[in-house]
Structures are given as C-alpha cells and as structure tokens.
PDB file of C-alpha atoms in Angstrom:
ATOM      1  CA  UNK Z   1     156.750  -5.463 -52.163  1.00  0.00           C
ATOM      2  CA  UNK Z   2     154.862  -5.567 -48.876  1.00  0.00           C
ATOM      3  CA  UNK Z   3     156.193  -3.025 -46.411  1.00  0.00           C
ATOM      4  CA  UNK Z   4     154.112  -4.358 -43.495  1.00  0.00           C
ATOM      5  CA  UNK Z   5     153.932  -8.091 -42.969  1.00  0.00           C
ATOM      6  CA  UNK Z   6     151.905 -10.274 -40.678  1.00  0.00           C
ATOM      7  CA  UNK Z   7     153.309 -13.714 -41.273  1.00  0.00           C
ATOM      8  CA  UNK Z   8     150.783 -15.643 -39.211  1.00  0.00           C
ATOM      9  CA  UNK Z   9     147.404 -15.737 -40.926  1.00  0.00           C
ATOM     10  CA  UNK Z  10     145.755 -17.293 -37.889  1.00  0.00           C
ATOM     11  CA  UNK Z  11     146.258 -17.909 -34.184  1.00  0.00           C
ATOM     12  CA  UNK Z  12     144.279 -19.929 -31.676  1.00  0.00           C
ATOM     13  CA  UNK Z  13     144.570 -19.222 -27.946  1.00  0.00           C
ATOM     14  CA  UNK Z  14     142.732 -20.500 -24.902  1.00  0.00           C
ATOM     15  CA  UNK Z  15     140.635 -18.100 -22.884  1.00  0.00           C
ATOM     16  CA  UNK Z  16     142.648 -16.532 -20.073  1.00  0.00           C
ATOM     17  CA  UNK Z  17     145.993 -17.089 -21.794  1.00  0.00           C
ATOM     18  CA  UNK Z  18     148.136 -14.504 -23.546  1.00  0.00           C
ATOM     19  CA  UNK Z  19     147.682 -13.784 -27.265  1.00  0.00           C
ATOM     20  CA  UNK Z  20     150.740 -12.469 -29.089  1.00  0.00           C
ATOM     21  CA  UNK Z  21     150.288 -11.085 -32.584  1.00  0.00           C
ATOM     22  CA  UNK Z  22     153.361 -10.157 -34.570  1.00  0.00           C
ATOM     23  CA  UNK Z  23     154.113  -7.653 -37.300  1.00  0.00           C
ATOM     24  CA  UNK Z  24     157.266  -6.824 -39.255  1.00  0.00           C
ATOM     25  CA  UNK Z  25     157.962  -3.788 -41.384  1.00  0.00           C
ATOM     26  CA  UNK Z  26     160.639  -2.703 -43.801  1.00  0.00           C
ATOM     27  CA  UNK Z  27     160.285   1.077 -44.126  1.00  0.00           C
ATOM     28  CA  UNK Z  28     162.284   2.977 -41.503  1.00  0.00           C
ATOM     29  CA  UNK Z  29     160.323   6.169 -42.314  1.00  0.00           C
ATOM     30  CA  UNK Z  30     157.201   4.914 -40.552  1.00  0.00           C
ATOM     31  CA  UNK Z  31     156.587   7.110 -37.502  1.00  0.00           C
ATOM     32  CA  UNK Z  32     153.504   5.530 -35.914  1.00  0.00           C
ATOM     33  CA  UNK Z  33     152.215   2.021 -35.711  1.00  0.00           C
ATOM     34  CA  UNK Z  34     148.625   1.073 -35.089  1.00  0.00           C
ATOM     35  CA  UNK Z  35     146.638  -2.062 -34.441  1.00  0.00           C
ATOM     36  CA  UNK Z  36     143.098  -2.418 -35.714  1.00  0.00           C
ATOM     37  CA  UNK Z  37     140.583  -5.109 -34.935  1.00  0.00           C
ATOM     38  CA  UNK Z  38     137.958  -6.228 -37.421  1.00  0.00           C
ATOM     39  CA  UNK Z  39     134.828  -8.259 -36.883  1.00  0.00           C
ATOM     40  CA  UNK Z  40     132.964  -9.778 -39.839  1.00  0.00           C
ATOM     41  CA  UNK Z  41     130.676  -7.317 -41.659  1.00  0.00           C
ATOM     42  CA  UNK Z  42     132.230  -4.359 -39.836  1.00  0.00           C
ATOM     43  CA  UNK Z  43     135.014  -1.930 -40.663  1.00  0.00           C
ATOM     44  CA  UNK Z  44     138.317  -2.065 -38.789  1.00  0.00           C
ATOM     45  CA  UNK Z  45     138.218  -0.395 -35.370  1.00  0.00           C
ATOM     46  CA  UNK Z  46     141.238   1.258 -33.825  1.00  0.00           C
ATOM     47  CA  UNK Z  47     142.720  -0.592 -30.885  1.00  0.00           C
ATOM     48  CA  UNK Z  48     146.063   0.867 -29.835  1.00  0.00           C
ATOM     49  CA  UNK Z  49     149.006   2.756 -31.319  1.00  0.00           C
ATOM     50  CA  UNK Z  50     152.633   3.444 -30.581  1.00  0.00           C
ATOM     51  CA  UNK Z  51     154.996   6.190 -31.648  1.00  0.00           C
ATOM     52  CA  UNK Z  52     158.300   5.201 -33.215  1.00  0.00           C
ATOM     53  CA  UNK Z  53     160.102   6.965 -30.356  1.00  0.00           C
ATOM     54  CA  UNK Z  54     158.640   4.591 -27.766  1.00  0.00           C
ATOM     55  CA  UNK Z  55     159.086   0.900 -27.187  1.00  0.00           C
ATOM     56  CA  UNK Z  56     155.930   0.090 -25.263  1.00  0.00           C
ATOM     57  CA  UNK Z  57     152.379   1.324 -24.912  1.00  0.00           C
ATOM     58  CA  UNK Z  58     149.784  -0.232 -22.658  1.00  0.00           C
ATOM     59  CA  UNK Z  59     146.023   0.150 -22.547  1.00  0.00           C
ATOM     60  CA  UNK Z  60     144.195  -2.208 -20.249  1.00  0.00           C
ATOM     61  CA  UNK Z  61     144.595  -5.771 -21.480  1.00  0.00           C
ATOM     62  CA  UNK Z  62     146.388  -4.605 -24.629  1.00  0.00           C
ATOM     63  CA  UNK Z  63     150.106  -3.828 -24.858  1.00  0.00           C
ATOM     64  CA  UNK Z  64     152.063  -3.030 -27.985  1.00  0.00           C
ATOM     65  CA  UNK Z  65     155.823  -3.491 -28.077  1.00  0.00           C
ATOM     66  CA  UNK Z  66     158.072  -1.932 -30.683  1.00  0.00           C
ATOM     67  CA  UNK Z  67     161.594  -3.111 -31.498  1.00  0.00           C
ATOM     68  CA  UNK Z  68     162.921  -0.542 -33.959  1.00  0.00           C
ATOM     69  CA  UNK Z  69     166.253  -2.230 -34.541  1.00  0.00           C
ATOM     70  CA  UNK Z  70     164.457  -5.407 -35.581  1.00  0.00           C
ATOM     71  CA  UNK Z  71     161.647  -3.489 -37.331  1.00  0.00           C
ATOM     72  CA  UNK Z  72     159.200  -5.604 -35.398  1.00  0.00           C
ATOM     73  CA  UNK Z  73     156.147  -4.918 -33.295  1.00  0.00           C
ATOM     74  CA  UNK Z  74     153.823  -7.135 -31.366  1.00  0.00           C
ATOM     75  CA  UNK Z  75     150.435  -6.880 -29.735  1.00  0.00           C
ATOM     76  CA  UNK Z  76     149.910  -8.709 -26.457  1.00  0.00           C
ATOM     77  CA  UNK Z  77     146.414  -9.395 -25.175  1.00  0.00           C
ATOM     78  CA  UNK Z  78     146.216 -10.707 -21.650  1.00  0.00           C
ATOM     79  CA  UNK Z  79     144.053 -12.297 -20.506  1.00  0.00           C
ATOM     80  CA  UNK Z  80     142.466 -13.276 -23.805  1.00  0.00           C
ATOM     81  CA  UNK Z  81     138.683 -13.342 -23.916  1.00  0.00           C
ATOM     82  CA  UNK Z  82     136.281 -14.964 -26.418  1.00  0.00           C
ATOM     83  CA  UNK Z  83     135.162 -11.477 -27.524  1.00  0.00           C
ATOM     84  CA  UNK Z  84     138.713 -10.844 -28.713  1.00  0.00           C
ATOM     85  CA  UNK Z  85     138.158 -13.300 -31.554  1.00  0.00           C
ATOM     86  CA  UNK Z  86     138.538 -11.174 -34.679  1.00  0.00           C
ATOM     87  CA  UNK Z  87     141.024 -10.306 -37.416  1.00  0.00           C
ATOM     88  CA  UNK Z  88     143.815  -8.026 -36.218  1.00  0.00           C
ATOM     89  CA  UNK Z  89     145.568  -5.699 -38.642  1.00  0.00           C
ATOM     90  CA  UNK Z  90     148.885  -4.051 -38.064  1.00  0.00           C
ATOM     91  CA  UNK Z  91     149.297  -0.674 -39.786  1.00  0.00           C
ATOM     92  CA  UNK Z  92     152.180   1.724 -40.139  1.00  0.00           C
ATOM     93  CA  UNK Z  93     151.866   5.440 -40.665  1.00  0.00           C
ATOM     94  CA  UNK Z  94     153.996   7.762 -42.760  1.00  0.00           C
ATOM     95  CA  UNK Z  95     153.042  11.369 -43.214  1.00  0.00           C
ATOM     96  CA  UNK Z  96     152.319  12.695 -46.689  1.00  0.00           C
ATOM     97  CA  UNK Z  97     151.801  16.426 -46.456  1.00  0.00           C
ATOM     98  CA  UNK Z  98     149.167  17.085 -43.836  1.00  0.00           C
ATOM     99  CA  UNK Z  99     147.440  13.688 -43.912  1.00  0.00           C
ATOM    100  CA  UNK Z 100     148.720  10.349 -42.771  1.00  0.00           C
ATOM    101  CA  UNK Z 101     149.030   7.368 -45.055  1.00  0.00           C
ATOM    102  CA  UNK Z 102     148.509   3.964 -43.507  1.00  0.00           C
ATOM    103  CA  UNK Z 103     150.079   0.800 -44.870  1.00  0.00           C
ATOM    104  CA  UNK Z 104     148.368  -2.339 -43.632  1.00  0.00           C
ATOM    105  CA  UNK Z 105     149.421  -5.911 -43.134  1.00  0.00           C
ATOM    106  CA  UNK Z 106     147.273  -8.804 -44.343  1.00  0.00           C
ATOM    107  CA  UNK Z 107     145.862  -9.483 -40.891  1.00  0.00           C
ATOM    108  CA  UNK Z 108     145.937 -12.308 -38.348  1.00  0.00           C
ATOM    109  CA  UNK Z 109     142.739 -14.097 -37.429  1.00  0.00           C
ATOM    110  CA  UNK Z 110     142.654 -14.679 -33.665  1.00  0.00           C
ATOM    111  CA  UNK Z 111     140.392 -17.361 -32.255  1.00  0.00           C
ATOM    112  CA  UNK Z 112     140.017 -17.429 -28.486  1.00  0.00           C
ATOM    113  CA  UNK Z 113     138.647 -20.766 -27.374  1.00  0.00           C
ATOM    114  CA  UNK Z 114     136.867 -21.663 -24.154  1.00  0.00           C
TER     115      UNK Z 114
ATOM    116  CA  UNK H   1     124.203   8.658 -36.797  1.00  0.00           C
ATOM    117  CA  UNK H   2     127.643   8.475 -35.303  1.00  0.00           C
ATOM    118  CA  UNK H   3     131.074   7.615 -36.635  1.00  0.00           C
ATOM    119  CA  UNK H   4     131.517   6.789 -40.280  1.00  0.00           C
ATOM    120  CA  UNK H   5     128.624   5.438 -42.331  1.00  0.00           C
ATOM    121  CA  UNK H   6     128.679   3.897 -45.780  1.00  0.00           C
ATOM    122  CA  UNK H   7     125.902   3.111 -48.235  1.00  0.00           C
ATOM    123  CA  UNK H   8     125.033   0.784 -49.752  1.00  0.00           C
ATOM    124  CA  UNK H   9     126.407  -2.059 -47.643  1.00  0.00           C
ATOM    125  CA  UNK H  10     126.175  -4.495 -50.551  1.00  0.00           C
ATOM    126  CA  UNK H  11     126.155  -3.851 -54.283  1.00  0.00           C
ATOM    127  CA  UNK H  12     125.970  -6.118 -57.300  1.00  0.00           C
ATOM    128  CA  UNK H  13     126.578  -4.509 -60.656  1.00  0.00           C
ATOM    129  CA  UNK H  14     127.231  -5.460 -64.238  1.00  0.00           C
ATOM    130  CA  UNK H  15     130.328  -4.339 -66.094  1.00  0.00           C
ATOM    131  CA  UNK H  16     128.377  -1.714 -68.048  1.00  0.00           C
ATOM    132  CA  UNK H  17     126.611  -0.171 -65.053  1.00  0.00           C
ATOM    133  CA  UNK H  18     127.364   3.106 -63.342  1.00  0.00           C
ATOM    134  CA  UNK H  19     126.956   3.263 -59.589  1.00  0.00           C
ATOM    135  CA  UNK H  20     128.187   5.353 -56.683  1.00  0.00           C
ATOM    136  CA  UNK H  21     129.327   4.512 -53.178  1.00  0.00           C
ATOM    137  CA  UNK H  22     128.645   7.034 -50.456  1.00  0.00           C
ATOM    138  CA  UNK H  23     130.509   7.731 -47.243  1.00  0.00           C
ATOM    139  CA  UNK H  24     129.602  10.183 -44.514  1.00  0.00           C
ATOM    140  CA  UNK H  25     131.572  10.978 -41.393  1.00  0.00           C
ATOM    141  CA  UNK H  26     130.015  12.532 -38.297  1.00  0.00           C
ATOM    142  CA  UNK H  27     133.279  13.050 -36.416  1.00  0.00           C
ATOM    143  CA  UNK H  28     134.199  16.542 -37.557  1.00  0.00           C
ATOM    144  CA  UNK H  29     137.293  15.241 -39.322  1.00  0.00           C
ATOM    145  CA  UNK H  30     138.980  16.971 -42.236  1.00  0.00           C
ATOM    146  CA  UNK H  31     140.588  14.054 -44.053  1.00  0.00           C
ATOM    147  CA  UNK H  32     138.800  11.174 -45.769  1.00  0.00           C
ATOM    148  CA  UNK H  33     140.065   8.036 -47.469  1.00  0.00           C
ATOM    149  CA  UNK H  34     138.957   5.244 -49.769  1.00  0.00           C
ATOM    150  CA  UNK H  35     140.487   1.776 -49.317  1.00  0.00           C
ATOM    151  CA  UNK H  36     139.997  -1.465 -51.196  1.00  0.00           C
ATOM    152  CA  UNK H  37     140.226  -4.842 -49.507  1.00  0.00           C
ATOM    153  CA  UNK H  38     140.434  -7.860 -51.770  1.00  0.00           C
ATOM    154  CA  UNK H  39     140.468 -11.415 -50.501  1.00  0.00           C
ATOM    155  CA  UNK H  40     143.736 -12.364 -48.785  1.00  0.00           C
ATOM    156  CA  UNK H  41     145.313  -9.006 -49.561  1.00  0.00           C
ATOM    157  CA  UNK H  42     146.069  -6.081 -47.260  1.00  0.00           C
ATOM    158  CA  UNK H  43     143.908  -2.992 -47.329  1.00  0.00           C
ATOM    159  CA  UNK H  44     145.024  -0.885 -50.256  1.00  0.00           C
ATOM    160  CA  UNK H  45     144.786   2.874 -50.072  1.00  0.00           C
ATOM    161  CA  UNK H  46     143.035   4.297 -53.138  1.00  0.00           C
ATOM    162  CA  UNK H  47     142.441   7.989 -52.518  1.00  0.00           C
ATOM    163  CA  UNK H  48     143.072  10.597 -49.833  1.00  0.00           C
ATOM    164  CA  UNK H  49     141.176  13.844 -49.467  1.00  0.00           C
ATOM    165  CA  UNK H  50     142.542  16.458 -47.128  1.00  0.00           C
ATOM    166  CA  UNK H  51     140.423  19.561 -46.520  1.00  0.00           C
ATOM    167  CA  UNK H  52     138.281  18.497 -49.535  1.00  0.00           C
ATOM    168  CA  UNK H  53     141.283  18.373 -51.852  1.00  0.00           C
ATOM    169  CA  UNK H  54     142.609  15.143 -53.288  1.00  0.00           C
ATOM    170  CA  UNK H  55     146.143  14.679 -52.048  1.00  0.00           C
ATOM    171  CA  UNK H  56     146.729  11.075 -53.023  1.00  0.00           C
ATOM    172  CA  UNK H  57     145.714   8.887 -55.924  1.00  0.00           C
ATOM    173  CA  UNK H  58     147.402   5.551 -55.518  1.00  0.00           C
ATOM    174  CA  UNK H  59     147.561   4.667 -59.226  1.00  0.00           C
ATOM    175  CA  UNK H  60     143.876   3.839 -59.261  1.00  0.00           C
ATOM    176  CA  UNK H  61     142.287   3.142 -62.682  1.00  0.00           C
ATOM    177  CA  UNK H  62     140.087   5.914 -64.042  1.00  0.00           C
ATOM    178  CA  UNK H  63     136.994   3.690 -63.848  1.00  0.00           C
ATOM    179  CA  UNK H  64     137.034   4.714 -60.158  1.00  0.00           C
ATOM    180  CA  UNK H  65     136.271   8.397 -59.732  1.00  0.00           C
ATOM    181  CA  UNK H  66     136.188   9.981 -56.259  1.00  0.00           C
ATOM    182  CA  UNK H  67     134.301  13.087 -55.279  1.00  0.00           C
ATOM    183  CA  UNK H  68     134.495  15.050 -52.044  1.00  0.00           C
ATOM    184  CA  UNK H  69     131.913  17.869 -52.036  1.00  0.00           C
ATOM    185  CA  UNK H  70     132.603  18.794 -48.410  1.00  0.00           C
ATOM    186  CA  UNK H  71     134.643  17.514 -45.495  1.00  0.00           C
ATOM    187  CA  UNK H  72     131.819  15.247 -44.285  1.00  0.00           C
ATOM    188  CA  UNK H  73     130.963  13.437 -47.510  1.00  0.00           C
ATOM    189  CA  UNK H  74     132.958  11.279 -49.873  1.00  0.00           C
ATOM    190  CA  UNK H  75     131.740   9.442 -52.962  1.00  0.00           C
ATOM    191  CA  UNK H  76     133.281   6.812 -55.173  1.00  0.00           C
ATOM    192  CA  UNK H  77     131.751   6.768 -58.640  1.00  0.00           C
ATOM    193  CA  UNK H  78     132.075   3.474 -60.471  1.00  0.00           C
ATOM    194  CA  UNK H  79     131.738   2.850 -64.192  1.00  0.00           C
ATOM    195  CA  UNK H  80     132.652   0.002 -66.542  1.00  0.00           C
ATOM    196  CA  UNK H  81     134.160  -2.039 -63.736  1.00  0.00           C
ATOM    197  CA  UNK H  82     135.771  -5.445 -64.175  1.00  0.00           C
ATOM    198  CA  UNK H  83     135.064  -8.626 -62.205  1.00  0.00           C
ATOM    199  CA  UNK H  84     138.465  -8.288 -60.505  1.00  0.00           C
ATOM    200  CA  UNK H  85     137.206  -5.032 -58.952  1.00  0.00           C
ATOM    201  CA  UNK H  86     134.930  -7.099 -56.725  1.00  0.00           C
ATOM    202  CA  UNK H  87     136.078  -6.341 -53.177  1.00  0.00           C
ATOM    203  CA  UNK H  88     135.196  -4.643 -49.923  1.00  0.00           C
ATOM    204  CA  UNK H  89     135.475  -0.868 -50.254  1.00  0.00           C
ATOM    205  CA  UNK H  90     136.153   0.923 -47.015  1.00  0.00           C
ATOM    206  CA  UNK H  91     135.921   4.600 -46.236  1.00  0.00           C
ATOM    207  CA  UNK H  92     137.838   6.186 -43.360  1.00  0.00           C
ATOM    208  CA  UNK H  93     138.283   9.615 -41.861  1.00  0.00           C
ATOM    209  CA  UNK H  94     140.813  11.283 -39.604  1.00  0.00           C
ATOM    210  CA  UNK H  95     141.639  14.643 -38.138  1.00  0.00           C
ATOM    211  CA  UNK H  96     144.667  15.761 -40.124  1.00  0.00           C
ATOM    212  CA  UNK H  97     147.189  17.617 -37.978  1.00  0.00           C
ATOM    213  CA  UNK H  98     149.761  19.958 -39.409  1.00  0.00           C
ATOM    214  CA  UNK H  99     152.567  18.959 -37.098  1.00  0.00           C
ATOM    215  CA  UNK H 100     153.478  15.382 -36.239  1.00  0.00           C
ATOM    216  CA  UNK H 101     151.311  13.399 -33.904  1.00  0.00           C
ATOM    217  CA  UNK H 102     149.195  10.342 -34.403  1.00  0.00           C
ATOM    218  CA  UNK H 103     146.344  10.449 -36.840  1.00  0.00           C
ATOM    219  CA  UNK H 104     144.036   7.604 -36.085  1.00  0.00           C
ATOM    220  CA  UNK H 105     141.779   6.702 -38.973  1.00  0.00           C
ATOM    221  CA  UNK H 106     138.217   5.655 -38.228  1.00  0.00           C
ATOM    222  CA  UNK H 107     136.580   3.279 -40.656  1.00  0.00           C
ATOM    223  CA  UNK H 108     133.076   2.764 -41.916  1.00  0.00           C
ATOM    224  CA  UNK H 109     131.562  -0.737 -42.226  1.00  0.00           C
ATOM    225  CA  UNK H 110     132.382  -0.968 -45.916  1.00  0.00           C
ATOM    226  CA  UNK H 111     130.487  -1.704 -49.121  1.00  0.00           C
ATOM    227  CA  UNK H 112     130.856  -5.236 -50.439  1.00  0.00           C
ATOM    228  CA  UNK H 113     130.884  -4.953 -54.207  1.00  0.00           C
ATOM    229  CA  UNK H 114     130.365  -7.772 -56.666  1.00  0.00           C
ATOM    230  CA  UNK H 115     130.937  -7.089 -60.351  1.00  0.00           C
ATOM    231  CA  UNK H 116     129.393  -9.633 -62.701  1.00  0.00           C
TER     232      UNK H 116
END
C-alpha cells in the first residue's frame, strides 16, 4: 500500500508558465514533506521542504503548499524554465528513533517546452 | 570530492558473483542510507545506519549485506543476486538530530546494477 502517491507520471508546461506538481499521502504521522528533483544519471537533489505545522513554504521560484485536512501537497514552479525539466519526487518523513525515514512517491516527469 | 559519492556507477554481474557497492559522504553527517529504485516504482528504503549502527532493515533479503565501518563510509555487499535485483541503488546521508526538525537526505548519483 503506497503511503505517498504522485498520480501524474508526467506533465508538460510551456516556458514561463506555472508548473504544479501534486502529491497525496495517507499517513497522518508524517511530520515533514520534501520535494526532490532528479536528472538522468544523477541522484535526487533536495529542492524544498515543509513542516506539517505549516501550510506554505516559498523559496525563489518554488513554493510548496500543504493541505493537512486533505493530506495533499503541491509544488508550484513559476515561472517554469527549460532547466526545470526533470523528474520530481515527493517524499514524506517520519522519525524512527534518531534518524528520519523517507517514503517516496513514484515521481512526476516535468517537461518544460520552449 | 564533495557531497555523496558512489562507486562503481555501473555494474554488471552474474548470479553467482560477489560484488560490493561503495558509498562515501563528505558532509560530516552521522546517518547513512541505502535505497533501491526499480523501474516505475518509488525509491525503497533498504537500510539505515545511525552513528554507525544499523537502525533499520526494511525486510531486505540476506543476499544484500550492508556494512558501515565509520560514519563516512557505507558498503552494500552483494552475493547470489537474482535478475529482479537489477535496479538503481542509491546511497544517502543526513545529519540525524535528536529532537524534531527536518533531516534532509543528500543522495549520491547511484550505482546502476544489472544482474544477468
């Protein structure tokens, strides 16, 4: 049973427009949510995170929104740029002892077109 | 070297071979992780080491054997693997904190493994 779901395997957006990537989760014990970006032949790189006690976090062109009642989060990229083309993974964190355990979604491939 | 490095980047092995994957982190972190990414599946956590001690084994078959000699190095020893073990194996590290707070994991580039 997947606890973190990214229901859109791919998304295509024009350069300059807004990209919205969605993620749903089922476990109410998750306390942090993270977005990672992955280029081919590279490992995932951290993009932005949000605590479960907040509903929005912004960092430059990237904003993450969290709706706890709906168990839903989204990543907004505006304006989208061709270099944003990558696979985006949503991850949720639950603490186990003194280390965190991340549960990942299956990813959404974003293609930003000219 | 900076960040998290993994060697080799690609590995082809037969089912009777024994090989090892190596991960090294240069971030001063105290927690290290092994993940497996199979095609069209989410990243699956395999093992967690916290302060060199294994704190999580996510029901991984014994043909995968991790080793963490110090907080900077992590190995994954492989023996008698199956073709379905072919995947991308990713190592990550983080700074474990004892009280709440975010723990961002930083990933290496991965080892793409093919078992024939």
